[in-house]
Amino acid sequence: MATTDRQATTLALAHALSAAERGLAVIPLSRTKLPALRSPHRDTPDPVPCHGECGRYGHGVYDASTDPDRIRELFAAAPWATGYGIACGLPPHYLIGVDLDTKTGTDASAALRELALRHLFTIPDTVVVLTPSGGRHLWLSGPPDVVVPNSAGRLAPGIDIRGAGGYLVGPGSRTDHGVYSTVPGTAHLAPAACPPSLLRLLLPPPRVPQSPVPPAAGDHGKGLVQFVLAAHEGQRNTRLFWAACRAYEDGIGPALVEPLVEAALNTGLTEREARATISSAARLTGHRG
Ligand SMILES: [Zn+2]
């Protein structure tokens, strides 16, 4: 690889600054696509509910900024950064990233086209970023009054959504697998408005849930899901953990993962927390997460 890390950092900063000029808030990323600055609270035993109030860097997307001076400071603090992340869900674009994967062996682009036919929307002309693995990120712009959550494979296999609290690897970023670049002719487009019928698919289910439980999971599965749904704030995680352990022990774990995640989201846990809890349950009961 001809590009040294130092050149890669300089290039990433230049790309990040030009993204910021377009109103996109950015953070430096490492070669692994993770935020380059580690949490200043990483040695604290309990999770700290700090989103940067402590005044230090290292709070992931909460560090994101459009201010060139601050961006230079962030990169100066992370001279190993070779890329940058663009925070989703922030004004003025309220960016929504549609991440079409090719690694899963499914054709996510075809899946999106099929969704578009079924739900009667057209995929607008917008910024498209090519990932080193051959995937594509479509940039869409959401309405200000709607919070689009992150999701993985909820729309269709291979389609991940980057919404509030998520970020997209920006074009010009270099990672272990190669460079992210815009599809020719799309770099200078503004992120197009997300079609309303696509937006509806991206929003979480209504608060009064009827989580679909696969028939294979039977009444026992439904009971476990109900048990999670009925959790009060202080018991959400323990109930989810308990239910997931029972599901794995009873052989319906894999079938119940998505209904349990859905139920946990309804109790107010984040998707990440829910999946982490279910994975620990899987590990504890001798299954793969
Ligand atoms: Zn902090």
Tab-separated table of C-alpha atoms and ligand atoms in Angstrom:
chain	number	residue	atom	x	y	z
A	1	MET	CA	0.000	0.000	0.000
A	2	ALA	CA	1.548	3.237	-1.182
A	3	THR	CA	-0.316	5.492	1.190
A	4	THR	CA	1.354	5.942	4.542
A	5	ASP	CA	-0.765	6.313	7.635
A	6	ARG	CA	0.207	9.953	7.920
A	7	GLN	CA	-0.915	10.700	4.377
A	8	ALA	CA	-4.083	8.724	5.030
A	9	THR	CA	-4.795	10.886	8.099
A	10	THR	CA	-4.231	14.106	6.157
A	11	LEU	CA	-6.492	12.880	3.362
A	12	ALA	CA	-9.184	11.760	5.790
A	13	LEU	CA	-9.107	15.157	7.501
A	14	ALA	CA	-9.443	16.917	4.132
A	15	HIS	CA	-12.443	14.769	3.190
A	16	ALA	CA	-13.955	15.246	6.638
A	17	LEU	CA	-13.619	19.029	6.393
A	18	SER	CA	-15.271	19.060	2.981
A	19	ALA	CA	-18.150	16.920	4.308
A	20	ALA	CA	-18.512	19.370	7.193
A	21	GLU	CA	-18.782	22.232	4.695
A	22	ARG	CA	-21.874	20.485	3.373
A	23	GLY	CA	-23.386	20.456	6.851
A	24	LEU	CA	-22.411	16.891	7.778
A	25	ALA	CA	-21.054	16.400	11.311
A	26	VAL	CA	-17.995	14.150	11.407
A	27	ILE	CA	-15.702	12.181	13.741
A	28	PRO	CA	-12.321	10.560	13.021
A	29	LEU	CA	-12.381	6.801	12.449
A	30	SER	CA	-9.641	4.226	12.779
A	31	ARG	CA	-8.761	1.630	10.123
A	32	THR	CA	-11.301	-0.691	11.725
A	33	LYS	CA	-14.119	1.802	11.005
A	34	LEU	CA	-14.577	2.406	14.743
A	35	PRO	CA	-14.347	5.870	16.324
A	36	ALA	CA	-10.618	6.607	16.514
A	37	LEU	CA	-10.848	8.179	19.956
A	38	ARG	CA	-11.510	5.737	22.758
A	39	SER	CA	-13.857	6.547	25.593
A	40	PRO	CA	-12.247	8.440	28.483
A	41	HIS	CA	-14.551	6.364	30.712
A	42	ARG	CA	-13.432	2.979	29.383
A	43	ASP	CA	-11.780	1.974	32.665
A	44	THR	CA	-14.863	2.736	34.735
A	45	PRO	CA	-16.595	-0.489	35.749
A	46	ASP	CA	-20.180	0.700	35.120
A	47	PRO	CA	-21.327	2.347	31.902
A	48	VAL	CA	-21.110	6.114	32.342
A	49	PRO	CA	-24.089	8.056	30.984
A	50	CYS	CA	-21.787	10.731	29.545
A	51	HIS	CA	-22.233	12.062	26.027
A	52	GLY	CA	-19.333	14.453	26.214
A	53	GLU	CA	-20.510	16.523	29.176
A	54	CYS	CA	-17.173	15.754	30.825
A	55	GLY	CA	-15.539	17.975	28.189
A	56	ARG	CA	-13.200	15.274	26.862
A	57	TYR	CA	-13.204	13.573	23.449
A	58	GLY	CA	-13.992	9.917	22.910
A	59	HIS	CA	-17.795	9.780	22.984
A	60	GLY	CA	-18.274	8.318	19.508
A	61	VAL	CA	-20.867	10.142	17.421
A	62	TYR	CA	-21.434	12.572	20.283
A	63	ASP	CA	-18.046	14.092	19.359
A	64	ALA	CA	-19.312	14.788	15.831
A	65	SER	CA	-19.001	18.349	14.642
A	66	THR	CA	-19.259	20.557	11.569
A	67	ASP	CA	-16.892	23.135	13.074
A	68	PRO	CA	-13.566	22.993	11.184
A	69	ASP	CA	-11.499	23.970	14.242
A	70	ARG	CA	-13.053	21.272	16.353
A	71	ILE	CA	-12.630	18.720	13.563
A	72	ARG	CA	-8.923	19.603	13.319
A	73	GLU	CA	-8.663	19.167	17.109
A	74	LEU	CA	-10.349	15.768	16.926
A	75	PHE	CA	-7.947	14.597	14.214
A	76	ALA	CA	-4.970	16.041	16.087
A	77	ALA	CA	-6.035	13.943	19.085
A	78	ALA	CA	-6.287	10.862	16.850
A	79	PRO	CA	-3.281	10.981	14.507
A	80	TRP	CA	-3.867	7.297	13.696
A	81	ALA	CA	-7.253	8.059	12.101
A	82	THR	CA	-7.483	7.076	8.443
A	83	GLY	CA	-11.138	7.816	7.896
A	84	TYR	CA	-14.107	9.697	9.196
A	85	GLY	CA	-17.637	8.896	10.181
A	86	ILE	CA	-20.653	11.027	9.346
A	87	ALA	CA	-23.204	11.202	12.151
A	88	CYS	CA	-26.742	10.342	11.059
A	89	GLY	CA	-29.952	11.953	12.245
A	90	LEU	CA	-28.545	15.432	12.839
A	91	PRO	CA	-29.703	18.759	11.348
A	92	PRO	CA	-29.705	20.062	8.669
A	93	HIS	CA	-29.883	16.819	6.621
A	94	TYR	CA	-31.179	14.355	9.243
A	95	LEU	CA	-29.131	11.789	7.343
A	96	ILE	CA	-30.423	8.241	7.024
A	97	GLY	CA	-27.967	5.693	5.655
A	98	VAL	CA	-29.263	2.683	3.755
A	99	ASP	CA	-26.403	0.193	3.908
A	100	LEU	CA	-26.690	-2.457	1.200
A	101	ASP	CA	-24.392	-5.317	2.061
A	102	THR	CA	-22.969	-7.839	-0.350
A	103	LYS	CA	-21.093	-9.969	2.160
A	104	THR	CA	-24.121	-11.896	3.419
A	105	GLY	CA	-24.457	-13.717	0.115
A	106	THR	CA	-27.755	-11.960	-0.543
A	107	ASP	CA	-28.294	-9.249	-3.119
A	108	ALA	CA	-29.339	-6.372	-0.903
A	109	SER	CA	-29.773	-4.022	-3.864
A	110	ALA	CA	-32.280	-6.439	-5.401
A	111	ALA	CA	-34.017	-6.719	-2.023
A	112	LEU	CA	-34.349	-2.918	-1.879
A	113	ARG	CA	-35.735	-2.808	-5.436
A	114	GLU	CA	-38.260	-5.460	-4.447
A	115	LEU	CA	-39.300	-3.453	-1.366
A	116	ALA	CA	-39.680	-0.412	-3.620
A	117	LEU	CA	-42.005	-2.324	-5.958
A	118	ARG	CA	-44.015	-3.779	-3.124
A	119	HIS	CA	-44.378	-0.521	-1.185
A	120	LEU	CA	-44.656	1.739	-4.232
A	121	PHE	CA	-41.710	4.052	-3.827
A	122	THR	CA	-38.878	4.967	-6.167
A	123	ILE	CA	-35.308	5.131	-4.990
A	124	PRO	CA	-34.346	8.755	-5.618
A	125	ASP	CA	-31.120	10.015	-7.203
A	126	THR	CA	-28.849	10.639	-4.273
A	127	VAL	CA	-25.312	10.283	-2.962
A	128	VAL	CA	-24.161	6.669	-3.220
A	129	VAL	CA	-20.964	5.524	-1.534
A	130	LEU	CA	-19.196	2.347	-2.620
A	131	THR	CA	-17.644	0.315	0.178
A	132	PRO	CA	-14.406	-1.647	-0.291
A	133	SER	CA	-16.361	-4.914	-0.036
A	134	GLY	CA	-18.636	-3.934	-2.913
A	135	GLY	CA	-21.516	-2.742	-0.731
A	136	ARG	CA	-23.345	0.537	-1.218
A	137	HIS	CA	-24.515	3.267	1.108
A	138	LEU	CA	-27.447	5.372	-0.075
A	139	TRP	CA	-27.699	8.714	1.671
A	140	LEU	CA	-31.209	9.911	2.352
A	141	SER	CA	-32.521	12.863	4.232
A	142	GLY	CA	-35.225	12.433	6.867
A	143	PRO	CA	-37.789	14.846	8.260
A	144	PRO	CA	-36.643	16.743	11.386
A	145	ASP	CA	-39.468	15.534	13.625
A	146	VAL	CA	-38.850	11.807	13.163
A	147	VAL	CA	-36.253	9.648	14.891
A	148	VAL	CA	-35.156	6.821	12.623
A	149	PRO	CA	-33.558	4.041	14.671
A	150	ASN	CA	-30.578	1.971	13.611
A	151	SER	CA	-31.442	-1.511	12.487
A	152	ALA	CA	-29.655	-4.464	10.983
A	153	GLY	CA	-31.433	-6.747	8.551
A	154	ARG	CA	-34.879	-5.667	9.753
A	155	LEU	CA	-36.041	-4.419	6.339
A	156	ALA	CA	-34.539	-7.329	4.442
A	157	PRO	CA	-31.425	-9.491	4.766
A	158	GLY	CA	-28.334	-7.444	4.008
A	159	ILE	CA	-30.042	-4.062	4.452
A	160	ASP	CA	-28.887	-2.123	7.506
A	161	ILE	CA	-30.207	1.286	8.419
A	162	ARG	CA	-28.047	3.954	10.033
A	163	GLY	CA	-30.205	6.437	11.860
A	164	ALA	CA	-30.076	8.435	15.070
A	165	GLY	CA	-26.918	7.660	17.019
A	166	GLY	CA	-25.382	5.848	14.059
A	167	TYR	CA	-22.775	6.928	11.560
A	168	LEU	CA	-21.700	6.230	7.992
A	169	VAL	CA	-18.092	5.796	6.908
A	170	GLY	CA	-17.468	8.861	4.742
A	171	PRO	CA	-16.182	8.695	1.162
A	172	GLY	CA	-12.411	9.069	1.048
A	173	SER	CA	-11.982	7.004	4.221
A	174	ARG	CA	-9.354	4.278	4.187
A	175	THR	CA	-9.896	1.096	6.200
A	176	ASP	CA	-8.170	-2.268	6.470
A	177	HIS	CA	-10.193	-3.382	3.460
A	178	GLY	CA	-9.710	-0.424	1.150
A	179	VAL	CA	-11.078	3.001	0.349
A	180	TYR	CA	-14.681	4.249	0.398
A	181	SER	CA	-15.595	6.301	-2.655
A	182	THR	CA	-18.667	7.946	-4.119
A	183	VAL	CA	-20.300	6.492	-7.205
A	184	PRO	CA	-19.316	8.825	-10.066
A	185	GLY	CA	-21.852	11.557	-10.626
A	186	THR	CA	-23.399	11.310	-7.154
A	187	ALA	CA	-20.769	13.075	-5.020
A	188	HIS	CA	-22.238	16.543	-5.376
A	189	LEU	CA	-25.886	15.622	-5.024
A	190	ALA	CA	-27.641	16.617	-1.822
A	191	PRO	CA	-29.007	13.668	0.157
A	192	ALA	CA	-32.468	13.110	-1.364
A	193	ALA	CA	-35.587	13.126	0.804
A	194	CYS	CA	-36.475	9.651	2.018
A	195	PRO	CA	-39.669	8.511	0.240
A	196	PRO	CA	-42.527	8.497	2.815
A	197	SER	CA	-43.444	4.846	2.298
A	198	LEU	CA	-39.823	3.828	2.812
A	199	LEU	CA	-39.681	6.023	5.914
A	200	ARG	CA	-42.689	4.183	7.355
A	201	LEU	CA	-40.790	0.907	6.996
A	202	LEU	CA	-37.860	2.376	8.912
A	203	LEU	CA	-39.827	3.484	11.942
A	204	PRO	CA	-40.183	1.257	14.998
A	205	PRO	CA	-43.426	-0.649	15.549
A	206	PRO	CA	-46.089	1.226	17.524
A	207	ARG	CA	-45.811	1.281	21.312
A	208	VAL	CA	-48.645	-1.214	21.835
A	209	PRO	CA	-46.944	-4.216	20.399
A	210	GLN	CA	-48.065	-7.493	18.937
A	211	SER	CA	-44.648	-9.032	18.450
A	212	PRO	CA	-44.896	-11.685	15.782
A	213	VAL	CA	-43.667	-14.922	17.280
A	214	PRO	CA	-42.806	-17.627	14.749
A	215	PRO	CA	-45.284	-20.528	14.920
A	216	ALA	CA	-42.356	-22.853	15.597
A	217	ALA	CA	-41.790	-21.090	18.915
A	218	GLY	CA	-45.361	-21.873	20.010
A	219	ASP	CA	-47.145	-20.631	23.119
A	220	HIS	CA	-44.033	-20.938	25.234
A	221	GLY	CA	-42.279	-18.458	22.904
A	222	LYS	CA	-45.229	-16.066	23.107
A	223	GLY	CA	-45.142	-16.312	26.876
A	224	LEU	CA	-41.449	-15.422	26.977
A	225	VAL	CA	-42.030	-12.429	24.727
A	226	GLN	CA	-44.950	-11.275	26.908
A	227	PHE	CA	-42.753	-11.663	29.981
A	228	VAL	CA	-40.247	-9.212	28.432
A	229	LEU	CA	-42.961	-6.816	27.240
A	230	ALA	CA	-44.389	-6.574	30.755
A	231	ALA	CA	-41.046	-5.548	32.277
A	232	HIS	CA	-40.791	-2.358	34.296
A	233	GLU	CA	-37.808	-0.135	33.819
A	234	GLY	CA	-35.695	-1.694	36.558
A	235	GLN	CA	-36.230	-5.249	35.329
A	236	ARG	CA	-35.970	-4.900	31.553
A	237	ASN	CA	-32.531	-6.354	31.192
A	238	THR	CA	-32.909	-9.159	33.748
A	239	ARG	CA	-36.237	-10.209	32.250
A	240	LEU	CA	-34.805	-10.204	28.744
A	241	PHE	CA	-31.821	-12.226	29.908
A	242	TRP	CA	-34.015	-14.724	31.727
A	243	ALA	CA	-36.361	-15.132	28.760
A	244	ALA	CA	-33.489	-15.529	26.314
A	245	CYS	CA	-31.856	-18.199	28.520
A	246	ARG	CA	-35.142	-20.155	28.696
A	247	ALA	CA	-35.555	-19.831	24.908
A	248	TYR	CA	-32.072	-21.194	24.232
A	249	GLU	CA	-32.465	-23.996	26.754
A	250	ASP	CA	-35.735	-24.998	25.140
A	251	GLY	CA	-34.319	-25.000	21.623
A	252	ILE	CA	-36.313	-22.001	20.353
A	253	GLY	CA	-33.549	-19.445	20.960
A	254	PRO	CA	-32.657	-18.683	17.326
A	255	ALA	CA	-36.328	-18.376	16.317
A	256	LEU	CA	-37.030	-16.064	19.235
A	257	VAL	CA	-34.100	-13.655	18.860
A	258	GLU	CA	-35.948	-11.113	16.685
A	259	PRO	CA	-39.248	-11.199	18.653
A	260	LEU	CA	-37.271	-10.752	21.894
A	261	VAL	CA	-35.266	-7.839	20.448
A	262	GLU	CA	-38.523	-6.272	19.231
A	263	ALA	CA	-40.084	-6.717	22.678
A	264	ALA	CA	-37.010	-5.278	24.394
A	265	LEU	CA	-37.099	-2.216	22.104
A	266	ASN	CA	-40.687	-1.699	23.200
A	267	THR	CA	-39.635	-1.659	26.845
A	268	GLY	CA	-37.090	1.048	26.024
A	269	LEU	CA	-33.849	-0.921	25.775
A	270	THR	CA	-31.683	-0.031	22.789
A	271	GLU	CA	-31.169	-2.580	20.053
A	272	ARG	CA	-27.512	-2.841	20.992
A	273	GLU	CA	-28.296	-3.540	24.661
A	274	ALA	CA	-30.938	-6.090	23.696
A	275	ARG	CA	-28.697	-7.970	21.294
A	276	ALA	CA	-25.812	-7.932	23.769
A	277	THR	CA	-28.039	-9.390	26.493
A	278	ILE	CA	-29.412	-12.095	24.192
A	279	SER	CA	-25.890	-12.958	23.040
A	280	SER	CA	-24.751	-13.410	26.639
A	281	ALA	CA	-27.749	-15.646	27.246
A	282	ALA	CA	-26.787	-17.661	24.168
A	283	ARG	CA	-23.202	-17.979	25.361
A	284	LEU	CA	-24.215	-18.894	28.899
A	285	THR	CA	-26.469	-21.670	27.634
A	286	GLY	CA	-23.775	-22.945	25.263
A	287	HIS	CA	-25.095	-21.502	21.998
A	288	ARG	CA	-23.587	-19.112	19.549
A	289	GLY	CA	-25.018	-15.609	19.800
B	1	ZN	ZN	-17.467	11.893	29.210
